[in-house]
Amino acid sequence: MSEQAILSVRNIKVHFQVDGHGPQWPWTPKKVLKAVDGVSFDLYPGETLGIVGESGCGKSTLSRGILNLIPATEGEIVWMGKDLRKGSESDWHKVRSDIQMIFQDPLASLNPRMTIAQIIAEPLKTHRPGMSAAEVKDRVRKMMRRVGLTEQQINRYPHEFSGGQCQRIGIARALILEPKLVICDEPVSALDVSIQAQIINLLKELQREMNLALIFIAHDLAVVKHISDRILVMYLGREMELAQKKALYDKPSHPYTRALLSAIPIPDPELERNKVIQILTGDLPSPIDPPSGCVFRTRCPLAEPRCAQESIALHRVDDDTQSSCLLV
Ligand code: SF4
């Protein structure tokens, strides 16, 4: 891509010190939980990067690390050319009006004691304190209409809305400052399938109108397919594959991506019947004690002896795909 990236994440790590055998054994040595362990990617204006992986793979921690809601342990977070990890708290404050977040549980993410108008206006109060009350009200009304809410709902409370409507309120709150990037942390996983499609279509429309970049986090590849331009597959805090959408769905390079793809139901009954499902055996290993070599080796159907000794960072497979598998 010839355009300048708005966000460059370089070798970002989010590690936590944890008690070796739990808090009841304080004399045992501390261990390091590597929730995110060396993730790098660029994001371009107007682009959607899908981030996918099982629960516990570090995708939500990564998104919070980018916003410094959980401070990163190492690495660079370069926003519009400036490394935020070297910046001050006031740099982060400015960036937070450019980068907004939409959360997984729409109702839980809204303050039950605030009206919809107050919730949507809250970022304006924080980041545009000079704006008059009339301007704020006008912006809130316009944004409510834009996300499919009616002005009559402006003084209602979150509990009076359905899950899909609550997510529309969350989107209105995230977009009221006209940010450049919105991080969507599993925004549809708590919603019914029919509502999921509505919310994804709404995000796509708003993205086109506002030239928004999106990071869209989900735990399965079916959800991110319709919204992503590129997809990053994560496992145990590491990158397994980063690819253009078409390449990833047509010719996945990493065995983990292939396993995730085989779990997606195919709408054609004949194809679905004949499909070979690659079931991942065993549980996700602990990020406190990850396997040696390739972290996916304990569940990989193609693992060879050298996979226990060696590991490799994402490397270029072709123009569209990067993989961390030693065999490709
Ligand atoms: S490096 Fe080895 S264990 Fe890891 S994904 Fe490739 S084949 Fe499987």
Short mmCIF file of C-alpha atoms and ligand atoms in Angstrom, two decimals:
data_model
loop_
_atom_site.label_atom_id
_atom_site.label_comp_id
_atom_site.label_asym_id
_atom_site.label_seq_id
_atom_site.Cartn_x
_atom_site.Cartn_y
_atom_site.Cartn_z
CA MET A 1 0.00 0.00 0.00
CA SER A 2 1.47 3.36 -1.03
CA GLU A 3 -0.56 5.37 1.53
CA GLN A 4 0.99 6.24 4.90
CA ALA A 5 -0.14 3.99 7.77
CA ILE A 6 -2.05 5.86 10.49
CA LEU A 7 -1.16 3.20 13.07
CA SER A 8 1.98 1.07 13.19
CA VAL A 9 2.27 -1.46 15.98
CA ARG A 10 5.81 -2.81 16.29
CA ASN A 11 6.72 -5.89 18.33
CA ILE A 12 4.22 -4.98 21.02
CA LYS A 13 4.30 -7.09 24.21
CA VAL A 14 1.88 -7.04 27.13
CA HIS A 15 3.25 -9.19 29.96
CA PHE A 16 1.95 -9.56 33.52
CA GLN A 17 3.81 -10.72 36.64
CA VAL A 18 1.68 -13.35 38.40
CA ASP A 19 2.11 -15.32 41.64
CA GLY A 20 3.81 -18.66 40.90
CA HIS A 21 1.36 -20.92 42.72
CA GLY A 22 -1.35 -18.36 43.51
CA PRO A 23 -1.70 -15.63 46.16
CA GLN A 24 -1.88 -18.19 48.99
CA TRP A 25 1.81 -19.08 48.32
CA PRO A 26 3.44 -15.61 48.33
CA TRP A 27 6.99 -17.00 48.77
CA THR A 28 6.96 -18.87 45.43
CA PRO A 29 8.72 -17.12 42.53
CA LYS A 30 6.63 -14.87 40.31
CA LYS A 31 5.93 -15.97 36.74
CA VAL A 32 5.34 -13.98 33.59
CA LEU A 33 2.05 -14.29 31.74
CA LYS A 34 2.71 -13.31 28.13
CA ALA A 35 -0.77 -12.16 27.06
CA VAL A 36 0.59 -10.45 23.92
CA ASP A 37 4.06 -11.44 22.81
CA GLY A 38 5.52 -9.52 19.89
CA VAL A 39 2.70 -8.41 17.59
CA SER A 40 3.36 -6.05 14.64
CA PHE A 41 1.05 -4.63 11.98
CA ASP A 42 0.25 -1.45 10.06
CA LEU A 43 -3.21 0.01 9.63
CA TYR A 44 -4.18 2.41 6.83
CA PRO A 45 -6.89 5.10 6.65
CA GLY A 46 -10.30 3.64 5.78
CA GLU A 47 -9.04 0.05 6.20
CA THR A 48 -10.52 -2.70 8.38
CA LEU A 49 -8.17 -5.14 10.05
CA GLY A 50 -9.99 -8.16 11.49
CA ILE A 51 -8.26 -9.78 14.48
CA VAL A 52 -9.35 -13.35 15.18
CA GLY A 53 -8.48 -16.09 17.64
CA GLU A 54 -9.89 -18.23 20.45
CA SER A 55 -10.69 -16.74 23.86
CA GLY A 56 -7.43 -16.09 25.69
CA CYS A 57 -5.36 -15.52 22.53
CA GLY A 58 -4.63 -11.91 23.55
CA LYS A 59 -6.71 -10.03 20.97
CA SER A 60 -8.64 -7.90 23.51
CA THR A 61 -5.47 -7.27 25.57
CA LEU A 62 -3.76 -6.14 22.36
CA SER A 63 -6.56 -3.63 21.66
CA ARG A 64 -6.35 -2.27 25.20
CA GLY A 65 -2.56 -2.10 24.91
CA ILE A 66 -2.89 0.05 21.77
CA LEU A 67 -5.02 2.53 23.76
CA ASN A 68 -2.78 2.30 26.85
CA LEU A 69 -5.77 1.08 28.90
CA ILE A 70 -3.39 -1.77 29.75
CA PRO A 71 0.18 -0.44 29.39
CA ALA A 72 2.36 -2.37 26.95
CA THR A 73 5.57 -3.87 28.35
CA GLU A 74 7.64 -3.41 25.18
CA GLY A 75 7.36 -2.26 21.60
CA GLU A 76 6.21 0.80 19.67
CA ILE A 77 2.72 2.16 19.06
CA VAL A 78 3.19 4.74 16.31
CA TRP A 79 0.09 6.88 15.72
CA MET A 80 0.31 9.33 12.77
CA GLY A 81 4.11 9.14 12.92
CA LYS A 82 4.51 9.58 16.69
CA ASP A 83 5.54 6.80 19.08
CA LEU A 84 2.92 7.05 21.82
CA ARG A 85 4.89 4.92 24.27
CA LYS A 86 7.44 7.72 24.39
CA GLY A 87 4.73 10.38 24.73
CA SER A 88 3.17 12.02 27.77
CA GLU A 89 -0.27 11.51 29.33
CA SER A 90 -1.47 14.61 27.42
CA ASP A 91 -0.41 12.94 24.13
CA TRP A 92 -2.56 9.94 25.07
CA HIS A 93 -5.46 12.25 25.94
CA LYS A 94 -5.32 13.85 22.45
CA VAL A 95 -5.07 10.47 20.76
CA ARG A 96 -8.11 9.17 22.62
CA SER A 97 -10.35 11.57 20.71
CA ASP A 98 -8.96 10.10 17.45
CA ILE A 99 -9.17 6.45 18.57
CA GLN A 100 -12.43 5.25 20.04
CA MET A 101 -13.66 1.85 21.19
CA ILE A 102 -16.88 -0.14 20.88
CA PHE A 103 -17.31 -2.86 23.49
CA GLN A 104 -18.61 -6.42 23.46
CA ASP A 105 -21.51 -6.20 25.91
CA PRO A 106 -23.61 -3.27 24.68
CA LEU A 107 -25.78 -2.90 27.80
CA ALA A 108 -22.93 -3.34 30.32
CA SER A 109 -20.86 -0.70 28.52
CA LEU A 110 -23.55 1.99 29.04
CA ASN A 111 -24.03 3.78 32.36
CA PRO A 112 -27.54 2.76 33.54
CA ARG A 113 -28.04 6.07 35.39
CA MET A 114 -27.41 8.25 32.33
CA THR A 115 -29.87 9.07 29.55
CA ILE A 116 -28.97 8.23 25.97
CA ALA A 117 -28.28 11.91 25.27
CA GLN A 118 -25.86 12.11 28.23
CA ILE A 119 -24.10 8.88 27.20
CA ILE A 120 -23.57 9.94 23.58
CA ALA A 121 -22.52 13.46 24.60
CA GLU A 122 -19.99 12.28 27.23
CA PRO A 123 -16.91 12.22 24.89
CA LEU A 124 -17.76 15.76 23.70
CA LYS A 125 -17.80 16.97 27.31
CA THR A 126 -14.33 15.45 27.88
CA HIS A 127 -12.62 16.36 24.61
CA ARG A 128 -14.52 19.48 23.40
CA PRO A 129 -15.21 21.34 26.66
CA GLY A 130 -15.74 24.65 24.81
CA MET A 131 -18.71 23.36 22.82
CA SER A 132 -22.03 25.01 23.72
CA ALA A 133 -24.96 22.99 25.09
CA ALA A 134 -26.97 23.71 21.93
CA GLU A 135 -24.12 22.45 19.69
CA VAL A 136 -23.74 19.31 21.79
CA LYS A 137 -27.49 18.61 21.60
CA ASP A 138 -27.48 19.15 17.85
CA ARG A 139 -24.50 16.80 17.34
CA VAL A 140 -26.14 14.14 19.52
CA ARG A 141 -29.45 14.34 17.62
CA LYS A 142 -27.67 14.06 14.24
CA MET A 143 -25.59 11.12 15.40
CA MET A 144 -28.66 9.35 16.82
CA ARG A 145 -30.41 9.64 13.46
CA ARG A 146 -27.28 8.46 11.68
CA VAL A 147 -27.07 5.21 13.67
CA GLY A 148 -30.79 4.46 13.29
CA LEU A 149 -32.16 5.79 16.59
CA THR A 150 -35.03 8.28 16.80
CA GLU A 151 -34.95 11.67 18.49
CA GLN A 152 -37.89 10.62 20.68
CA GLN A 153 -35.53 8.15 22.39
CA ILE A 154 -33.10 10.86 23.51
CA ASN A 155 -34.17 11.00 27.18
CA ARG A 156 -34.60 7.28 27.70
CA TYR A 157 -32.27 5.02 29.72
CA PRO A 158 -30.21 2.05 28.45
CA HIS A 159 -32.46 -0.62 30.06
CA GLU A 160 -35.32 0.53 27.79
CA PHE A 161 -33.42 -0.62 24.67
CA SER A 162 -32.74 -4.00 23.01
CA GLY A 163 -29.16 -5.34 22.66
CA GLY A 164 -28.94 -4.17 19.04
CA GLN A 165 -30.18 -0.67 19.96
CA CYS A 166 -27.70 -0.50 22.85
CA GLN A 167 -24.91 -1.29 20.38
CA ARG A 168 -26.17 1.53 18.12
CA ILE A 169 -25.90 3.83 21.15
CA GLY A 170 -22.33 2.55 21.74
CA ILE A 171 -21.49 3.27 18.08
CA ALA A 172 -22.99 6.78 18.33
CA ARG A 173 -20.88 7.45 21.45
CA ALA A 174 -17.74 6.16 19.70
CA LEU A 175 -18.29 8.25 16.56
CA ILE A 176 -19.51 11.54 18.03
CA LEU A 177 -15.92 12.90 18.06
CA GLU A 178 -15.41 11.87 14.41
CA PRO A 179 -12.41 9.67 15.24
CA LYS A 180 -9.96 8.28 12.68
CA LEU A 181 -9.88 4.77 14.15
CA VAL A 182 -12.47 2.71 16.01
CA ILE A 183 -11.47 -0.48 17.81
CA CYS A 184 -14.48 -2.81 17.85
CA ASP A 185 -13.94 -5.44 20.56
CA GLU A 186 -16.29 -8.31 19.64
CA PRO A 187 -19.11 -5.81 19.03
CA VAL A 188 -21.61 -8.36 17.72
CA SER A 189 -20.84 -11.54 19.67
CA ALA A 190 -23.57 -10.82 22.27
CA LEU A 191 -26.20 -10.17 19.57
CA ASP A 192 -28.60 -12.41 17.60
CA VAL A 193 -27.35 -13.35 14.11
CA SER A 194 -29.92 -11.14 12.29
CA ILE A 195 -28.94 -8.14 14.42
CA GLN A 196 -25.22 -8.90 13.90
CA ALA A 197 -25.65 -8.33 10.16
CA GLN A 198 -27.43 -4.99 10.75
CA ILE A 199 -24.66 -3.73 13.04
CA ILE A 200 -21.89 -4.86 10.67
CA ASN A 201 -23.66 -3.15 7.72
CA LEU A 202 -24.09 0.03 9.78
CA LEU A 203 -20.37 0.05 10.66
CA LYS A 204 -19.46 -0.44 7.00
CA GLU A 205 -21.69 2.48 5.91
CA LEU A 206 -20.27 4.78 8.59
CA GLN A 207 -16.75 3.70 7.70
CA ARG A 208 -17.29 4.68 4.05
CA GLU A 209 -18.82 8.03 4.99
CA MET A 210 -16.16 8.98 7.51
CA ASN A 211 -13.09 7.22 6.00
CA LEU A 212 -12.72 5.43 9.30
CA ALA A 213 -10.11 2.78 9.98
CA LEU A 214 -11.48 -0.15 11.99
CA ILE A 215 -9.88 -2.88 14.06
CA PHE A 216 -12.60 -5.50 14.30
CA ILE A 217 -12.02 -8.23 16.89
CA ALA A 218 -13.95 -11.52 16.81
CA HIS A 219 -13.40 -15.10 17.87
CA ASP A 220 -14.43 -16.67 14.59
CA LEU A 221 -13.56 -16.08 10.97
CA ALA A 222 -17.19 -16.07 9.78
CA VAL A 223 -17.93 -12.79 11.57
CA VAL A 224 -14.96 -10.80 10.26
CA LYS A 225 -15.29 -11.98 6.64
CA HIS A 226 -17.80 -9.33 5.53
CA ILE A 227 -16.13 -6.33 7.09
CA SER A 228 -12.36 -6.93 6.90
CA ASP A 229 -9.82 -5.97 4.23
CA ARG A 230 -7.02 -7.87 5.95
CA ILE A 231 -7.12 -10.38 8.78
CA LEU A 232 -4.67 -11.13 11.58
CA VAL A 233 -5.01 -14.57 13.19
CA MET A 234 -3.64 -14.77 16.75
CA TYR A 235 -2.86 -17.73 18.99
CA LEU A 236 -1.45 -17.59 22.52
CA GLY A 237 -0.49 -13.93 22.21
CA ARG A 238 1.39 -14.37 18.91
CA GLU A 239 0.63 -13.74 15.26
CA MET A 240 -0.02 -16.88 13.22
CA GLU A 241 -1.06 -15.34 9.90
CA LEU A 242 -1.66 -11.88 8.49
CA ALA A 243 -3.26 -11.85 5.05
CA GLN A 244 -5.53 -10.07 2.62
CA LYS A 245 -9.08 -11.31 3.12
CA LYS A 246 -9.40 -13.18 -0.20
CA ALA A 247 -6.04 -14.92 0.22
CA LEU A 248 -6.85 -15.98 3.76
CA TYR A 249 -10.24 -17.53 2.88
CA ASP A 250 -9.14 -19.03 -0.47
CA LYS A 251 -5.69 -20.38 0.44
CA PRO A 252 -4.95 -20.12 4.16
CA SER A 253 -1.25 -20.73 4.82
CA HIS A 254 -1.19 -21.55 8.53
CA PRO A 255 -2.59 -24.83 9.97
CA TYR A 256 -4.38 -22.87 12.72
CA THR A 257 -6.14 -20.65 10.16
CA ARG A 258 -7.16 -23.79 8.24
CA ALA A 259 -8.65 -25.30 11.42
CA LEU A 260 -10.59 -22.12 12.20
CA LEU A 261 -11.89 -21.96 8.62
CA SER A 262 -13.01 -25.58 8.61
CA ALA A 263 -15.26 -24.83 11.60
CA ILE A 264 -17.33 -22.30 9.59
CA PRO A 265 -20.60 -23.86 8.34
CA ILE A 266 -21.02 -23.77 4.52
CA PRO A 267 -24.54 -22.73 3.36
CA ASP A 268 -24.52 -25.41 0.59
CA PRO A 269 -25.76 -28.71 2.21
CA GLU A 270 -23.81 -30.88 -0.27
CA LEU A 271 -20.50 -29.06 0.32
CA GLU A 272 -21.16 -28.94 4.06
CA ARG A 273 -21.74 -32.74 4.15
CA ASN A 274 -18.49 -33.50 2.33
CA LYS A 275 -16.36 -30.95 4.12
CA VAL A 276 -13.37 -32.22 6.11
CA ILE A 277 -13.49 -30.59 9.55
CA GLN A 278 -10.11 -30.18 11.23
CA ILE A 279 -10.95 -30.49 14.89
CA LEU A 280 -8.39 -28.90 17.17
CA THR A 281 -7.62 -31.38 19.91
CA GLY A 282 -6.58 -30.38 23.41
CA ASP A 283 -6.98 -27.07 25.19
CA LEU A 284 -5.25 -23.79 24.60
CA PRO A 285 -1.93 -24.04 26.55
CA SER A 286 -1.31 -21.59 29.38
CA PRO A 287 0.36 -18.32 28.34
CA ILE A 288 2.34 -18.61 31.61
CA ASP A 289 3.96 -21.79 30.36
CA PRO A 290 3.73 -21.79 26.54
CA PRO A 291 5.09 -24.71 24.49
CA SER A 292 8.70 -24.43 23.29
CA GLY A 293 9.34 -23.65 19.64
CA CYS A 294 6.12 -23.00 17.73
CA VAL A 295 3.43 -22.27 20.34
CA PHE A 296 0.80 -24.01 18.18
CA ARG A 297 2.72 -27.30 17.97
CA THR A 298 0.78 -29.13 20.74
CA ARG A 299 -2.41 -28.90 18.65
CA CYS A 300 -0.98 -28.79 15.14
CA PRO A 301 -1.77 -31.78 12.86
CA LEU A 302 1.42 -31.09 10.85
CA ALA A 303 3.86 -30.68 13.74
CA GLU A 304 7.34 -32.09 13.17
CA PRO A 305 10.15 -32.63 15.73
CA ARG A 306 11.83 -29.36 14.73
CA CYS A 307 8.64 -27.43 15.61
CA ALA A 308 9.51 -28.05 19.29
CA GLN A 309 12.96 -26.48 18.83
CA GLU A 310 12.42 -23.57 16.45
CA SER A 311 10.00 -20.75 15.97
CA ILE A 312 9.78 -18.06 13.36
CA ALA A 313 8.13 -14.65 13.31
CA LEU A 314 5.64 -13.70 10.61
CA HIS A 315 7.40 -13.95 7.27
CA ARG A 316 6.30 -13.22 3.73
CA VAL A 317 4.73 -16.15 1.88
CA ASP A 318 3.59 -14.09 -1.13
CA ASP A 319 2.29 -10.59 -1.87
CA ASP A 320 -0.90 -11.19 0.12
CA THR A 321 0.14 -13.41 2.98
CA GLN A 322 2.54 -13.56 5.93
CA SER A 323 2.73 -16.68 8.09
CA SER A 324 4.60 -17.86 11.17
CA CYS A 325 4.56 -21.56 10.21
CA LEU A 326 8.02 -23.07 9.67
CA LEU A 327 6.75 -25.21 6.81
CA VAL A 328 5.54 -22.43 4.51
S1 SF4 B 1 5.65 -24.55 12.70
FE1 SF4 B 1 5.15 -26.70 12.93
S2 SF4 B 1 3.76 -26.80 14.68
FE2 SF4 B 1 3.86 -24.68 14.01
S3 SF4 B 1 2.14 -24.44 12.64
FE3 SF4 B 1 3.90 -24.96 11.37
S4 SF4 B 1 3.85 -27.19 11.20
FE4 SF4 B 1 2.48 -26.64 12.87
#
